[in-house]
XYZ file of C-alpha atoms in Angstrom:
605
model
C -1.181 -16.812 78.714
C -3.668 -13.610 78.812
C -0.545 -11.524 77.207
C -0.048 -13.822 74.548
C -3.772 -13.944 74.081
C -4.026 -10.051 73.920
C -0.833 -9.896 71.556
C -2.490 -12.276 69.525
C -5.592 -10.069 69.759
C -4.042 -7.039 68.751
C -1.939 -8.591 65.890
C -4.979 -9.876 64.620
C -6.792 -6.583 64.825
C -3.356 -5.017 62.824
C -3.513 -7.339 60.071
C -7.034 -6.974 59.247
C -6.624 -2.744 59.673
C -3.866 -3.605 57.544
C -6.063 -5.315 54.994
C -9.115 -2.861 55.129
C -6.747 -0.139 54.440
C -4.691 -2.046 51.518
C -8.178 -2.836 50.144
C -9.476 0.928 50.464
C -6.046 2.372 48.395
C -6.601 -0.804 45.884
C -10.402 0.741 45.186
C -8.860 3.932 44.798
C -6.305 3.480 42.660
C -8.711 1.176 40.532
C -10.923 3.841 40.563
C -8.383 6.870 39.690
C -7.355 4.311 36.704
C -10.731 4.160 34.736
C -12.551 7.459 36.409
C -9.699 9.547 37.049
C -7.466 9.859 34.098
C -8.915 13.623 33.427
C -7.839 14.748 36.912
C -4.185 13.525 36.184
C -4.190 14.926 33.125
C -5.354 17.876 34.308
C -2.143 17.941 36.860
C -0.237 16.852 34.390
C -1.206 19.824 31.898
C -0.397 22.455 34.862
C 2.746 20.630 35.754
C 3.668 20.858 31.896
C 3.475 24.652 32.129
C 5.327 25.227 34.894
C 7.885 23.152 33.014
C 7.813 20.163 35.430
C 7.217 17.296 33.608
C 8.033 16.595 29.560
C 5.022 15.345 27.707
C 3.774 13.403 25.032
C 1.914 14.177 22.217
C -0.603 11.438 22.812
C -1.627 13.293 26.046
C -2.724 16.131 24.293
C -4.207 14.321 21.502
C -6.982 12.354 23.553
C -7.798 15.685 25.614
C -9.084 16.654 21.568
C -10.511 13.166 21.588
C -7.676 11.243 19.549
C -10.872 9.310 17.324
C -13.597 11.898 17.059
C -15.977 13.719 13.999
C -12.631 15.552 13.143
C -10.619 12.519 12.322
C -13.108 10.513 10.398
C -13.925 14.054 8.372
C -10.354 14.052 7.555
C -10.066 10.544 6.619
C -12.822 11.056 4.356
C -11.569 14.579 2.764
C -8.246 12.078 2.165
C -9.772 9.171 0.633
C -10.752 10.871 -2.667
C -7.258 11.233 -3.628
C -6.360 8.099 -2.718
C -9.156 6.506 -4.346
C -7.470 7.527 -7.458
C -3.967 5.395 -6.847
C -4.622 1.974 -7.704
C -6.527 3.271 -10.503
C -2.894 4.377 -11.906
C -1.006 1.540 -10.233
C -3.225 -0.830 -11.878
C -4.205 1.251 -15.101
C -1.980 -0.698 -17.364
C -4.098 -3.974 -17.230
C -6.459 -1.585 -20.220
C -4.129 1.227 -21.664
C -1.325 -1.426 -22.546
C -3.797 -4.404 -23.141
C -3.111 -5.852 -26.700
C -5.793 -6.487 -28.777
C -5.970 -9.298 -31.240
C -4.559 -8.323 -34.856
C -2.664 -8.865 -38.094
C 0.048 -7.794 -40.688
C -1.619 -4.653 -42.148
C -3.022 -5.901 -46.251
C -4.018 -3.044 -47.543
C -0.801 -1.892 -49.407
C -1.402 -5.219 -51.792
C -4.258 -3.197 -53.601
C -7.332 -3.928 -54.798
C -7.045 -4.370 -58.085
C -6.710 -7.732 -60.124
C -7.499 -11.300 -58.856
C -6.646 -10.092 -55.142
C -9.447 -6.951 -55.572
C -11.922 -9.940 -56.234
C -11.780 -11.769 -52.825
C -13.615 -10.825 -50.057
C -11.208 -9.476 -46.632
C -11.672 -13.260 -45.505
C -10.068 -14.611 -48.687
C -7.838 -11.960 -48.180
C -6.739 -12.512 -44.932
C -6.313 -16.681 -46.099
C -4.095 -15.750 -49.350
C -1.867 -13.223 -47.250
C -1.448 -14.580 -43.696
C -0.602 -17.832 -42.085
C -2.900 -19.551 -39.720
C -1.627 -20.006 -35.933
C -2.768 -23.466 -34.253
C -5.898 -22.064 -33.289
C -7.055 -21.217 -36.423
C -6.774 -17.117 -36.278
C -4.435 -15.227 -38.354
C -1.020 -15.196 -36.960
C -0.089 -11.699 -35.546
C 3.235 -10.625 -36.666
C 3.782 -12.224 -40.095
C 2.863 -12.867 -43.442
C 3.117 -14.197 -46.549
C 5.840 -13.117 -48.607
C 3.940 -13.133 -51.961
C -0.245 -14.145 -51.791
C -0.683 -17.836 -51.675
C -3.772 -18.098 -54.172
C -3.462 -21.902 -54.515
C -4.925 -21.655 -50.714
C -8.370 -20.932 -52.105
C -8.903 -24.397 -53.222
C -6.581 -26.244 -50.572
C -6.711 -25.290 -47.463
C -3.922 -27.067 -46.341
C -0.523 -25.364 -45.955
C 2.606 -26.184 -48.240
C 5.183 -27.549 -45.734
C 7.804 -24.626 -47.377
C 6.232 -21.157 -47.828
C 8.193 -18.034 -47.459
C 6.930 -15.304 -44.803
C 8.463 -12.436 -43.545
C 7.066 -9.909 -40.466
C 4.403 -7.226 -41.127
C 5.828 -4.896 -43.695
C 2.848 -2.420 -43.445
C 1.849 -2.230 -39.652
C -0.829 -3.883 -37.933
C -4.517 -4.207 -37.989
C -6.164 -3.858 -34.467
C -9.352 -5.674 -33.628
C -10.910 -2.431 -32.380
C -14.233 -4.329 -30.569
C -13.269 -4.000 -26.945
C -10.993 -1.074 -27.193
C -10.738 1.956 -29.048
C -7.693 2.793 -28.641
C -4.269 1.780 -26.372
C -0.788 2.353 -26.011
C -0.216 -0.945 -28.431
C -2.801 0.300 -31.036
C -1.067 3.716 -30.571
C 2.470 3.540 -31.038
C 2.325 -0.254 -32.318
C 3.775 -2.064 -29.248
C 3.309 -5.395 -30.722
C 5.446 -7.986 -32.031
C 9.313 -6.856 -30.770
C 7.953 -4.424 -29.255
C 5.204 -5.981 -27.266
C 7.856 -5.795 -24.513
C 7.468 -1.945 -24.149
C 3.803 -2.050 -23.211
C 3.968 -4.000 -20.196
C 7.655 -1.987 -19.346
C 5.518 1.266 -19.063
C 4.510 -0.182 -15.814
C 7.645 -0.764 -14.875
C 8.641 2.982 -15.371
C 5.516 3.948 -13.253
C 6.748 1.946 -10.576
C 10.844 3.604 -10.731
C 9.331 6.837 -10.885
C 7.011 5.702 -7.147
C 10.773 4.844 -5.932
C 11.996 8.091 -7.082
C 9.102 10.048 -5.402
C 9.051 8.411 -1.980
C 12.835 10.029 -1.406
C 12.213 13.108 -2.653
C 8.400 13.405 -0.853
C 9.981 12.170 2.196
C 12.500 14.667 2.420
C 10.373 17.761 1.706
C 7.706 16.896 3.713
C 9.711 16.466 6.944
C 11.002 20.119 5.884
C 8.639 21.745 4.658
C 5.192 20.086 5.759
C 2.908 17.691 4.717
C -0.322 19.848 3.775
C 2.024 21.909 1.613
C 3.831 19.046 0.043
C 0.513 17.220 -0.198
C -0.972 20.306 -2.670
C 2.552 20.114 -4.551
C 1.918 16.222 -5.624
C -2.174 17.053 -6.082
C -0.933 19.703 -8.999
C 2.006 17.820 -10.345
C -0.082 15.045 -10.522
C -2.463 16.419 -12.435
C -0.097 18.154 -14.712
C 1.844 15.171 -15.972
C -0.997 12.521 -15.888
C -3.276 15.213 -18.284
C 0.625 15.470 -20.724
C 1.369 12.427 -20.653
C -2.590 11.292 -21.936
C -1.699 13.597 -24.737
C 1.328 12.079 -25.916
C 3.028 11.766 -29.212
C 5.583 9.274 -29.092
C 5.716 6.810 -27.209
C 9.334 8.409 -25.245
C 7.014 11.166 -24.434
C 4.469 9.191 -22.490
C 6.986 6.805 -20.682
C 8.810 10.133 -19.415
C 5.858 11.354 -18.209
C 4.583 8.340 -16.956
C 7.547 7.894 -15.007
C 6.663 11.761 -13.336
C 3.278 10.408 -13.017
C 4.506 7.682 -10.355
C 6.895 10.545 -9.105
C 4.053 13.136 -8.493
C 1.349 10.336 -6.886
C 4.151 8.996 -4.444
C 3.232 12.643 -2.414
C -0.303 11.407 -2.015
C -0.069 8.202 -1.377
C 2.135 8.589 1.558
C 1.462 12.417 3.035
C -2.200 11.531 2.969
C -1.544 8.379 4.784
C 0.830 9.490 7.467
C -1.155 12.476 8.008
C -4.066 10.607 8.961
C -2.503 8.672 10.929
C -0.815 11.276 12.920
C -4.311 12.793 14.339
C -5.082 9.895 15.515
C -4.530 8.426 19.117
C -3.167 5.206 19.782
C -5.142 2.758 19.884
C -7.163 3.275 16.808
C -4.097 3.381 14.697
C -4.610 -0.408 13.544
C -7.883 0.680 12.951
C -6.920 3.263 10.667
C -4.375 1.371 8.825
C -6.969 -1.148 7.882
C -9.852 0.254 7.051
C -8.209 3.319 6.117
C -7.038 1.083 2.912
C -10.426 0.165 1.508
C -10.135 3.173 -0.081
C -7.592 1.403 -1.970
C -10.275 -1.163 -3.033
C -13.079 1.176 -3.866
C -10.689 2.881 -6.584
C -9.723 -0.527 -7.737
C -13.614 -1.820 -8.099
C -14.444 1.797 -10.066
C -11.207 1.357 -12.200
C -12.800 -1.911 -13.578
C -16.200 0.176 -13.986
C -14.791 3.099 -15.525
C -12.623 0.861 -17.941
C -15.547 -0.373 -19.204
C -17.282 2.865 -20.071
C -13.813 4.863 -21.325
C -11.854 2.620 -24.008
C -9.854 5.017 -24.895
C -6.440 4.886 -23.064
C -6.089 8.454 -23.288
C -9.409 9.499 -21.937
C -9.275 6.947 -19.392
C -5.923 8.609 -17.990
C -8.000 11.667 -17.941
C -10.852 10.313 -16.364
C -9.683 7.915 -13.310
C -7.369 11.638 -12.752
C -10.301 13.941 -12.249
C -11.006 13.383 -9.123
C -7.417 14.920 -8.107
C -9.436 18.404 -9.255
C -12.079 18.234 -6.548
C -9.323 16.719 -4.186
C -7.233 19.984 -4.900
C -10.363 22.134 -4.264
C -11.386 20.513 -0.719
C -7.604 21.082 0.178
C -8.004 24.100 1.933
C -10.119 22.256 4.765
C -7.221 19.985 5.491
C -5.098 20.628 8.270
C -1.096 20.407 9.035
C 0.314 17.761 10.948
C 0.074 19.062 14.492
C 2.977 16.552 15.376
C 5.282 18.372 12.438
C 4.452 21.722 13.976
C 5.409 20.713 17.333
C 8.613 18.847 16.118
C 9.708 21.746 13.947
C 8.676 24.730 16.957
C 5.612 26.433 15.391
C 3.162 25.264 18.737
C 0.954 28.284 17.890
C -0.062 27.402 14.794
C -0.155 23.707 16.572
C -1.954 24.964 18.676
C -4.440 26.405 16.709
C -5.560 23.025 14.881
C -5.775 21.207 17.641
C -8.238 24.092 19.202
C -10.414 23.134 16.001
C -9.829 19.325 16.362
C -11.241 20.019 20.312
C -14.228 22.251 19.221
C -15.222 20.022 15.770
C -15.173 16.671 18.519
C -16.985 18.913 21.152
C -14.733 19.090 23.288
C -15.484 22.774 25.182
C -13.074 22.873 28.109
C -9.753 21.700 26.166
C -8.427 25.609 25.984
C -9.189 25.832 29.843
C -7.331 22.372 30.105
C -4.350 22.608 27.566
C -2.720 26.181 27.207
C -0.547 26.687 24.428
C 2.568 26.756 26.588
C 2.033 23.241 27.283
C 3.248 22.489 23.750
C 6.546 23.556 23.929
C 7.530 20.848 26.202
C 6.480 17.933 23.921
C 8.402 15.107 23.928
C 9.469 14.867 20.160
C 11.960 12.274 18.684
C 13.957 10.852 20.665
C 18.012 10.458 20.497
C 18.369 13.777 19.187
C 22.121 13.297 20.059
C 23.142 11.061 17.167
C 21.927 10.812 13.374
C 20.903 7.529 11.862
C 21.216 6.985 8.246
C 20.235 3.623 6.089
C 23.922 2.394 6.767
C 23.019 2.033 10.619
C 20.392 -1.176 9.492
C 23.424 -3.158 8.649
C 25.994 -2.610 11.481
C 24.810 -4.648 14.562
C 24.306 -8.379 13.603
C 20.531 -8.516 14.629
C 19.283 -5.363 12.957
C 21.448 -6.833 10.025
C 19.566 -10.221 10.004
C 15.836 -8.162 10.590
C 16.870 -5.891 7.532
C 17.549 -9.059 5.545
C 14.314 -10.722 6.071
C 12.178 -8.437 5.896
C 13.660 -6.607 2.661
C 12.975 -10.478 1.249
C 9.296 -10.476 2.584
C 8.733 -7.162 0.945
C 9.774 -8.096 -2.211
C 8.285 -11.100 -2.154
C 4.307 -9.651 -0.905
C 4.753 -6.901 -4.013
C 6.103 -8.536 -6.635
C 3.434 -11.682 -5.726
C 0.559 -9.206 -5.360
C 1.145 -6.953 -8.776
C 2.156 -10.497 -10.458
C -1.868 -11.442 -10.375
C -3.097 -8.028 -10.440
C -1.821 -7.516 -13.624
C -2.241 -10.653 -15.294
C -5.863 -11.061 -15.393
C -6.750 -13.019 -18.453
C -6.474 -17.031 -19.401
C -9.228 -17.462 -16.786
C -12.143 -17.641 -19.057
C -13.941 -14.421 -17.559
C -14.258 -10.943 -19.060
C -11.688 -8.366 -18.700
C -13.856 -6.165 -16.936
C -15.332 -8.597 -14.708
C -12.225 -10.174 -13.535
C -10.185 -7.346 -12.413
C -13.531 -6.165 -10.336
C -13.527 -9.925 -8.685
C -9.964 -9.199 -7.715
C -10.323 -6.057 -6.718
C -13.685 -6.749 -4.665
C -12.140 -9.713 -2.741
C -9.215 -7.281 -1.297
C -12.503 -5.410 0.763
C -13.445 -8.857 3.157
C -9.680 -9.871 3.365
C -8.646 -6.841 4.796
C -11.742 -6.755 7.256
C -10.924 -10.752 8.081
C -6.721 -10.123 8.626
C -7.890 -6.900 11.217
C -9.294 -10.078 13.617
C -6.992 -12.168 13.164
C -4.038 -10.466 13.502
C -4.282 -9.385 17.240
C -5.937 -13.131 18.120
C -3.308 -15.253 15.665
C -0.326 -13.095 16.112
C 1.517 -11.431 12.881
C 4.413 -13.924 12.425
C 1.735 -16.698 11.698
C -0.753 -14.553 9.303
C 2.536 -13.309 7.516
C 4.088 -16.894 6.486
C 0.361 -18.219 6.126
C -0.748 -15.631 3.523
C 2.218 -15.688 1.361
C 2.736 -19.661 1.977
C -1.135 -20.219 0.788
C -0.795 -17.496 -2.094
C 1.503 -19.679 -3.430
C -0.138 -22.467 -3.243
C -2.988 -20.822 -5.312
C -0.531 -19.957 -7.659
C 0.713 -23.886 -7.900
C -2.816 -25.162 -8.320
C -3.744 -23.113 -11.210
C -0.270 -23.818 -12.839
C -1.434 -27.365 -12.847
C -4.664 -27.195 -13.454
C -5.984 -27.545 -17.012
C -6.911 -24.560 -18.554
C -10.508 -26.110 -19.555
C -11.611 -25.999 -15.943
C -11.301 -22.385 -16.000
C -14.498 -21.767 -13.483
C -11.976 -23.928 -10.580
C -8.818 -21.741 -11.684
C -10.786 -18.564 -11.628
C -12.030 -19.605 -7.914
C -8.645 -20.345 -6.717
C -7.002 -17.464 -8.156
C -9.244 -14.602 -6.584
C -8.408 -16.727 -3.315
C -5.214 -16.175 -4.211
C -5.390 -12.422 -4.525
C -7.339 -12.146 -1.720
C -4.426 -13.618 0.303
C -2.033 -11.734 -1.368
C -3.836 -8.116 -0.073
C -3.894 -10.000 2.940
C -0.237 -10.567 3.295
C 0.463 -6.773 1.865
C -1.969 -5.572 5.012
C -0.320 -7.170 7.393
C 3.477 -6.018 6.429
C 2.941 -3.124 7.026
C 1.857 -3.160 10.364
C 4.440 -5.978 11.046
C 7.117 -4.079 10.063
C 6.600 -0.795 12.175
C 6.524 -2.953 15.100
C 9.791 -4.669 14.447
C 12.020 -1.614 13.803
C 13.185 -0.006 16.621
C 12.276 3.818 16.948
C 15.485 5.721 16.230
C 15.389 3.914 12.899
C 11.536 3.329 12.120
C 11.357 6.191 9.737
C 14.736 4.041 7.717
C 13.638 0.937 7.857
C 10.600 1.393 6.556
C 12.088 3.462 3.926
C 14.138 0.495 2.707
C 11.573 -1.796 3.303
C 9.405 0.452 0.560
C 12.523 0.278 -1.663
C 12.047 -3.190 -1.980
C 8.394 -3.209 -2.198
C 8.804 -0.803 -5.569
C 11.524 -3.168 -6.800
C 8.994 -6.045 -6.917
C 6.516 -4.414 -8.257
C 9.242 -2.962 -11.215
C 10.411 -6.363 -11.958
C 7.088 -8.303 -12.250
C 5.685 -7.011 -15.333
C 9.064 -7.859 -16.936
C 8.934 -11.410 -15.752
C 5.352 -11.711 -17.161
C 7.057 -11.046 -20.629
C 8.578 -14.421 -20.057
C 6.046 -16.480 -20.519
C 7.329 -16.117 -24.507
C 9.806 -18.736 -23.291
C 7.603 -20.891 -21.331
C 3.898 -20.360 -20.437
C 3.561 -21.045 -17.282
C 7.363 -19.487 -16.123
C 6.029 -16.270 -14.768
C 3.395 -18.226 -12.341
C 6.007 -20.542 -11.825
C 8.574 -17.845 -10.404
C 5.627 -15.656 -8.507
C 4.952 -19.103 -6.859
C 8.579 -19.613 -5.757
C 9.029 -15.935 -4.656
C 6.010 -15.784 -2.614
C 6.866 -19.339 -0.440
C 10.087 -18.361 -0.072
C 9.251 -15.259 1.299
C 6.445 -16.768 3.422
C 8.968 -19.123 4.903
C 11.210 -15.793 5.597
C 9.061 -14.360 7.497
C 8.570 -17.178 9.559
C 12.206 -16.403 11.004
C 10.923 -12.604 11.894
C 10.128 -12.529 15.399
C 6.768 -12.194 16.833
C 5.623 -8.419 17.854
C 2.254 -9.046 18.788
C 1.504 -7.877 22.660
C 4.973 -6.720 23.051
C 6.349 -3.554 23.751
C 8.232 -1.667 20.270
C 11.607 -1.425 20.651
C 13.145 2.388 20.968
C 16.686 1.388 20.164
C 19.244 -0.614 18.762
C 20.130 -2.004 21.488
C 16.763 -3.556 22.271
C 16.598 -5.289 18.802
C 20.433 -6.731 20.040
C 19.624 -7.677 23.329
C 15.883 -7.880 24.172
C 14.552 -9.157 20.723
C 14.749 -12.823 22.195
C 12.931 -12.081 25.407
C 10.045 -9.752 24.562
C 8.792 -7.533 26.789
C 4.506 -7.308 27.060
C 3.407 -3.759 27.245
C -0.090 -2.039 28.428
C -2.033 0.098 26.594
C -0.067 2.981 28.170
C 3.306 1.644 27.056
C 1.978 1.359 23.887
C 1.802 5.636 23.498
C 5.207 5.732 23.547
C 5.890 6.403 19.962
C 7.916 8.898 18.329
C 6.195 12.265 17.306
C 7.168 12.236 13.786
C 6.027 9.512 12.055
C 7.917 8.246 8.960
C 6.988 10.410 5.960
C 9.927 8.765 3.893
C 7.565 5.137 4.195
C 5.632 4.211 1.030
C 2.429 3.386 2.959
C 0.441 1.953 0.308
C 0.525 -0.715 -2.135
């Protein structure tokens, strides 16, 4: 009985030594986690140069700090250009607006009975009357109808033919636009809004050829190339004499801006660490709004469409003069083997974010062992998205959401009238509501999930789009409400794709996917000023289709599955076989990204 007693003694006496130790190595691992991550690093770093251990970028980035003064100074050197984007994207809604006007009088003289009359008797002798009581726009009597003086009422048989003479522009709100120009009106009203259709072929153009020189030859230097070429064909085509001349450059407009929008996105991006990458994308895409609130400003003050190309364009001059301070991709460098000059930048990242000891921390043969992109051993090309049947059915949907959130977002950005308001004042209301719905869909995507907010917006944005199409146009205040609700949920929906969509591609073909998923995006936005031009057949067809395209596409996405909290894939295999059982990843997990991010993505609107 004492032995047992003394074995049970001593196995007591085990198990709590056992405990107190288990408790001492849980405090210090607990403690190496949140105090000690410099001291690994710092072992990590010397293991790196003695060729130990292979690396990731994201390591070296946060011993710069990966969110520091550098970064936000380079966000903000990058937003002027891209301040200037939607205010091309969305310039048509005032260079191609149609003013009101007539058949062109003049060439009747003014001699005889018809020199007597004042241009109001003029205008009742020589052109019919439309339903509302203004002179119709593209035809007119074939010989003056004097008799009218006296009766107002109109013969039920009178002869008219279209404007023999041109057109007489109502000149009060603009000076001067593409329509008033090259007299886009009548059968030809369909080539005004189709110049923003050849914008948006020339963006598809660009993002191929942008993508594949700046993987080769660098973003900063590619990004100067589309800040002059820019500038170039936006200033030639302003000065335009036909209207060929302006849709060709037009179309090398889009081309040329494509190089900004996505160099100076991805470029941003890739200085940043990890976790403030959502950050980033979101509020990184005010700028976005801020050129869209000034375009309705500067509009206002420039109604002339050729000064107004020149003027929402200048700031590309001082963007092109603050150039020099921007740096190269340190990721590119490393990917492409020049770690010296890699090096280099990232010494100034360190020393701008105050960060002394990073050269005694990081030596520059630590870079050479990078971890870059991984699956070097095989090449994937755009065919590879439609081989496997899982990546097939992900390439399907979300090709269909993409075209669905563009071509339902540039459907009511560039129909702003019929809601009672100003011009002016209602593509600033649109344009202001995109600031708190991309602040609101930053919350709620990590707390709601992105599945959810994706169907949501686009199923709601259509339901705006239904209400207004039966609401009567005399309680314009109500449809003006529900239609800025409705854009604002459309920017809301075109926020969250994008992340959505780099978390559902796997990363071998990230840098495809989204590529495709930006062809589709362009398509949408090509095709909806065309199906605005059908509202000649119908009134109410264009909202009508925008409606059906954006709940379809809402319901789409609700077959995408959800990414939020799990770990990205890294192959194709993991979309086949792990897709239905997602995996949850940490915050370390999370780093492991590929180095080059994908240039060939049209990362804006």
């Amino acid at each position: 009985m004492l032995e047992l007693t003394e074995s049970y003694s001593t196995a007591k006496n085990s198990i709590f030594q056992w405990l107190k130790e288990a408790e001492r190595e849980r405090k210090v691992v607990e403690a190496l986690h949140h105090h000690g991550t410099r001291q690994r690093s710092s072992t990590h770093f010397k293991n790196q140069a003695k060729g130990k251990v292979t690396m990731k970028f994201e390591s070296i980035l946060e011993e710069t700090d990966g969110f520091g003064r550098y970064q936000i100074a380079l966000v903000l050197l990058l937003s002027i250009p891209r301040i200037t984007i939607p205010c091309h994207f969305l310039l048509n809604n005032f260079i191609a607006a149609i003013p009101s006007h007539h058949c062109n009088i003049s060439s009747l003289g003014s001699e005889g009975i018809f020199g007597n009359l004042s241009q109001e008797e003029r205008l009742t002798v020589s052109i019919p009357v439309q339903d509302d009581g203004t002179p119709a726009s593209c035809h007119m009597f074939s010989n003056p109808q004097f008799h009218m003086l006296s009766n107002s009422s109109r013969p039920s048989e009178v002869a008219v033919v279209q404007c023999q003479n041109g057109w007489e522009y109502d000149h009060s709100m603009f000076i001067s636009t593409l329509a008033t120009q090259f007299d886009l009106v009548c059968e030809k009203r369909g080539l005004a809004k189709a110049s923003a259709t050849i914008f948006f072929v020339g963006v598809m153009a660009g993002a191929v050829f942008f993508g594949v020189l700046s993987d080769k030859y660098g973003r900063r230097s590619m990004l100067l190339v589309s800040y002059v070429s820019s500038i170039v064909f936006s200033v030639v085509s302003a000065f335009s004499s036909t209207y060929i001349m302006f849709a060709a450059f037009h179309f090398l407009t889009g081309f040329a801006l494509t190089g900004i929008i996505n160099i100076s996105v991805v470029l941003s991006i890739e200085w940043v660490d990890t976790k403030h990458r959502t950050f980033m994308g979101v509020f990184g895409s005010i700028s976005w709004s801020i050129g869209n609130m000034l375009l309705a400003g500067l509009a206002y003050l420039v109604t002339d469409w050729r000064m107004l190309i020149i003027t929402v364009t200048s700031p590309l001059l001082l963007a092109t003069a603050m150039w020099w301070w921007i740096p190269e991709s340190a990721r590119w460098l490393i990917a492409n083997g020049k770690t010296e000059t890699a090096y280099k930048y990232l010494q100034k990242c360190a020393a701008f974010n105050k960060r002394q000891d990073f050269t005694s921390r990081v030596k520059p043969e630590a870079l050479s062992t990078v971890m870059t992109v991984e699956h070097q051993d095989h090449s994937y090309t755009y065919l590879d998205l439609f081989k496997t049947p899982q990546l097939r059915r992900l390439t399907l949907f979300t090709g269909i959401v993409w075209y669905g959130v563009a071509s339902t977002y540039y459907g009511i950005s560039l129909n702003i009238t019929g809601f009672g308001l100003d011009l002016y004042l209602t593509h600033f209301i649109y344009a202001a509501i995109e600031v708190p719905a991309k602040i609101l869909i930053y919350f709620i995507l990590n707390k709601v999930g992105r599945r959810i907010t994706q169907t949501g917006t686009l199923v709601l944005t259509g339901l705006c789009i239904l209400i207004n199409i039966i609401t009567p146009t005399e309680y314009w205040t109500f449809r003006t409400v529900i239609a800025v609700l409705g854009k604002g949920l459309s920017e809301a929906s075109f926020t969250t794709v994008f992340l959505y969509t780099t978390e559902l591609y796997p990363t071998v073909m990230r840098q495809n996917g989204l590529g495709y998923a930006s062809f589709m995006a362009r398509l949408g936005a090509s095709i909806s000023p065309l199906i605005m031009l059908l509202e000649d057949i119908w009134k109410f067809l264009p909202e009508v289709i925008f409606c059906t395209v954006a709940i379809f596409s809402g319901l789409i996405a609700w077959l995408l599955p959800e990414t939020n909290n799990t770990r990205l894939p890294e192959t194709i295999e993991d979309i086949e076989e792990m897709r239905k059982k997602p995996i949850y990843f940490t915050s370390e997990d999370q780093s492991n990204i590929p180095l080059k991010l994908p240039i060939s993505a049209d990362t804006t609107q």
